[in-house]
Short mmCIF file of C-alpha atoms in Angstrom, two decimals:
data_model
loop_
_atom_site.label_atom_id
_atom_site.label_comp_id
_atom_site.label_asym_id
_atom_site.label_seq_id
_atom_site.Cartn_x
_atom_site.Cartn_y
_atom_site.Cartn_z
CA UNK A 1 14.20 -9.27 18.33
CA UNK A 2 11.41 -8.11 20.56
CA UNK A 3 10.92 -4.36 21.14
CA UNK A 4 13.29 -1.92 19.50
CA UNK A 5 13.74 1.76 19.14
CA UNK A 6 15.16 3.24 15.91
CA UNK A 7 16.06 6.83 16.37
CA UNK A 8 17.78 9.30 14.17
CA UNK A 9 17.47 11.36 11.11
CA UNK A 10 17.04 8.35 8.93
CA UNK A 11 18.64 7.05 5.72
CA UNK A 12 19.11 8.71 2.42
CA UNK A 13 21.74 10.01 0.05
CA UNK A 14 22.84 12.99 2.10
CA UNK A 15 22.65 11.28 5.46
CA UNK A 16 24.44 8.13 4.25
CA UNK A 17 27.12 10.20 2.46
CA UNK A 18 27.70 12.35 5.58
CA UNK A 19 28.16 9.17 7.67
CA UNK A 20 30.76 7.85 5.19
CA UNK A 21 32.59 11.17 5.24
CA UNK A 22 32.49 11.25 9.06
CA UNK A 23 34.04 7.68 9.18
CA UNK A 24 36.80 8.83 6.71
CA UNK A 25 37.53 11.99 8.86
CA UNK A 26 37.76 9.72 12.03
CA UNK A 27 40.21 7.31 10.29
CA UNK A 28 42.31 10.22 9.04
CA UNK A 29 42.38 11.88 12.54
CA UNK A 30 43.40 8.56 14.20
CA UNK A 31 46.17 8.10 11.70
CA UNK A 32 47.58 11.62 11.68
CA UNK A 33 46.97 13.07 15.17
CA UNK A 34 49.16 12.47 18.14
CA UNK A 35 47.37 10.70 21.08
CA UNK A 36 46.83 13.96 23.03
CA UNK A 37 44.90 15.58 20.18
CA UNK A 38 42.68 12.66 19.02
CA UNK A 39 38.94 12.97 19.11
CA UNK A 40 37.77 10.37 21.70
CA UNK A 41 35.61 7.47 20.56
CA UNK A 42 31.92 8.56 20.44
CA UNK A 43 33.21 12.12 20.49
CA UNK A 44 33.35 12.28 24.33
CA UNK A 45 35.54 11.29 27.15
CA UNK A 46 34.25 8.33 29.21
CA UNK A 47 35.86 9.71 32.36
CA UNK A 48 33.71 12.78 32.12
CA UNK A 49 30.38 11.04 32.07
CA UNK A 50 27.96 11.45 34.91
CA UNK A 51 24.63 9.82 35.82
CA UNK A 52 21.61 11.62 34.53
CA UNK A 53 18.27 11.21 36.26
CA UNK A 54 15.73 9.77 33.79
CA UNK A 55 12.30 11.22 33.78
CA UNK A 56 9.31 9.02 34.82
CA UNK A 57 7.68 7.94 31.53
CA UNK A 58 4.59 9.85 32.37
CA UNK A 59 6.55 13.19 32.38
CA UNK A 60 8.24 12.48 29.05
CA UNK A 61 6.98 15.04 26.43
CA UNK A 62 6.46 14.14 22.74
CA UNK A 63 4.28 14.93 19.81
CA UNK A 64 1.88 12.21 18.77
CA UNK A 65 0.26 10.66 15.77
CA UNK A 66 -3.15 9.26 16.77
CA UNK A 67 -5.55 7.16 14.60
CA UNK A 68 -8.93 6.84 16.16
CA UNK A 69 -11.51 4.39 14.59
CA UNK A 70 -15.06 5.80 15.13
CA UNK A 71 -18.65 5.67 13.95
CA UNK A 72 -19.20 8.39 11.35
CA UNK A 73 -21.87 10.57 12.93
CA UNK A 74 -22.20 14.20 13.99
CA UNK A 75 -20.53 15.22 17.27
CA UNK A 76 -17.81 12.57 17.27
CA UNK A 77 -15.06 14.97 16.40
CA UNK A 78 -16.36 17.49 18.98
CA UNK A 79 -16.28 14.76 21.70
CA UNK A 80 -12.69 13.72 20.89
CA UNK A 81 -11.39 17.27 20.65
CA UNK A 82 -12.96 18.11 23.98
CA UNK A 83 -11.19 15.20 25.65
CA UNK A 84 -7.92 16.44 24.18
CA UNK A 85 -8.52 20.06 25.18
CA UNK A 86 -9.48 19.01 28.75
CA UNK A 87 -5.93 17.62 29.08
CA UNK A 88 -4.29 20.67 27.36
CA UNK A 89 -3.36 18.56 24.31
CA UNK A 90 -3.08 20.88 21.31
CA UNK A 91 -3.88 19.61 17.89
CA UNK A 92 -1.38 20.39 15.09
CA UNK A 93 -3.28 18.73 12.29
CA UNK A 94 -6.36 16.57 11.73
CA UNK A 95 -7.58 14.46 8.83
CA UNK A 96 -10.93 12.71 8.38
CA UNK A 97 -11.98 11.22 5.10
CA UNK A 98 -15.42 10.05 3.93
CA UNK A 99 -16.16 6.52 4.86
CA UNK A 100 -15.99 3.89 2.21
CA UNK A 101 -19.30 3.17 0.46
CA UNK A 102 -21.52 1.08 2.72
CA UNK A 103 -19.24 1.59 5.81
CA UNK A 104 -20.38 3.31 8.92
CA UNK A 105 -16.93 3.74 10.57
CA UNK A 106 -14.01 6.01 9.66
CA UNK A 107 -10.57 6.75 11.01
CA UNK A 108 -9.81 10.22 12.34
CA UNK A 109 -6.11 11.01 12.30
CA UNK A 110 -4.53 13.58 14.63
CA UNK A 111 -1.05 15.11 14.94
CA UNK A 112 -0.54 16.85 18.27
CA UNK A 113 1.89 19.38 19.59
CA UNK A 114 4.23 18.40 22.51
CA UNK A 115 2.44 16.91 25.45
CA UNK A 116 3.14 14.76 28.49
CA UNK A 117 2.78 11.01 28.17
CA UNK A 118 0.56 10.74 31.24
CA UNK A 119 -1.85 13.33 29.76
CA UNK A 120 -1.92 11.46 26.39
CA UNK A 121 -2.61 8.16 28.22
CA UNK A 122 -5.48 9.66 30.10
CA UNK A 123 -6.99 11.10 26.90
CA UNK A 124 -6.65 7.84 25.06
CA UNK A 125 -8.43 5.98 27.88
CA UNK A 126 -11.27 8.43 27.69
CA UNK A 127 -11.45 8.31 23.88
CA UNK A 128 -11.45 4.51 23.84
CA UNK A 129 -14.30 4.53 26.40
CA UNK A 130 -16.57 6.60 24.07
CA UNK A 131 -19.48 4.63 22.63
CA UNK A 132 -18.59 5.81 19.16
CA UNK A 133 -15.09 4.58 19.29
CA UNK A 134 -14.97 1.24 17.44
CA UNK A 135 -11.47 -0.05 18.42
CA UNK A 136 -8.22 0.76 20.02
CA UNK A 137 -6.48 4.14 19.42
CA UNK A 138 -3.29 3.69 17.48
CA UNK A 139 -0.56 5.96 18.94
CA UNK A 140 2.94 6.74 17.61
CA UNK A 141 5.30 9.08 19.34
CA UNK A 142 6.85 11.59 17.04
CA UNK A 143 10.32 12.81 17.84
CA UNK A 144 11.88 15.88 16.13
CA UNK A 145 15.57 16.31 15.60
CA UNK A 146 15.20 19.94 14.84
CA UNK A 147 13.24 21.15 17.83
CA UNK A 148 9.50 21.72 17.49
#
């Protein structure tokens, strides 16, 4: 399959039920409405589409989940948050648990507020260059369907 993007509110009883109801409404409209009053396929008219300029990827804004594997020692969190702050990346939430017994590394988890992709890329490069970072930063973009 290769790369894929799954986007939407997700599955579940309410969402699945509303999709079934929407399909039933569409079938009923097609059957009962005269051609001039039908809802177009995809709910828009193809002849009214226009080209939209896509943003360069670096300008796209998103919230992010970051998992940073680091050596568990004082000052690490300060170093990482300074890198994020220098790029105006605001932290929404952060989680760091105690390392497992006998382990010297730990994952620090961050959720960020909206920020530009190029700022996040620059921050991740700096974080991965820290001596205390023990592996690659895991990044997941978080999209909100309700505005954030």
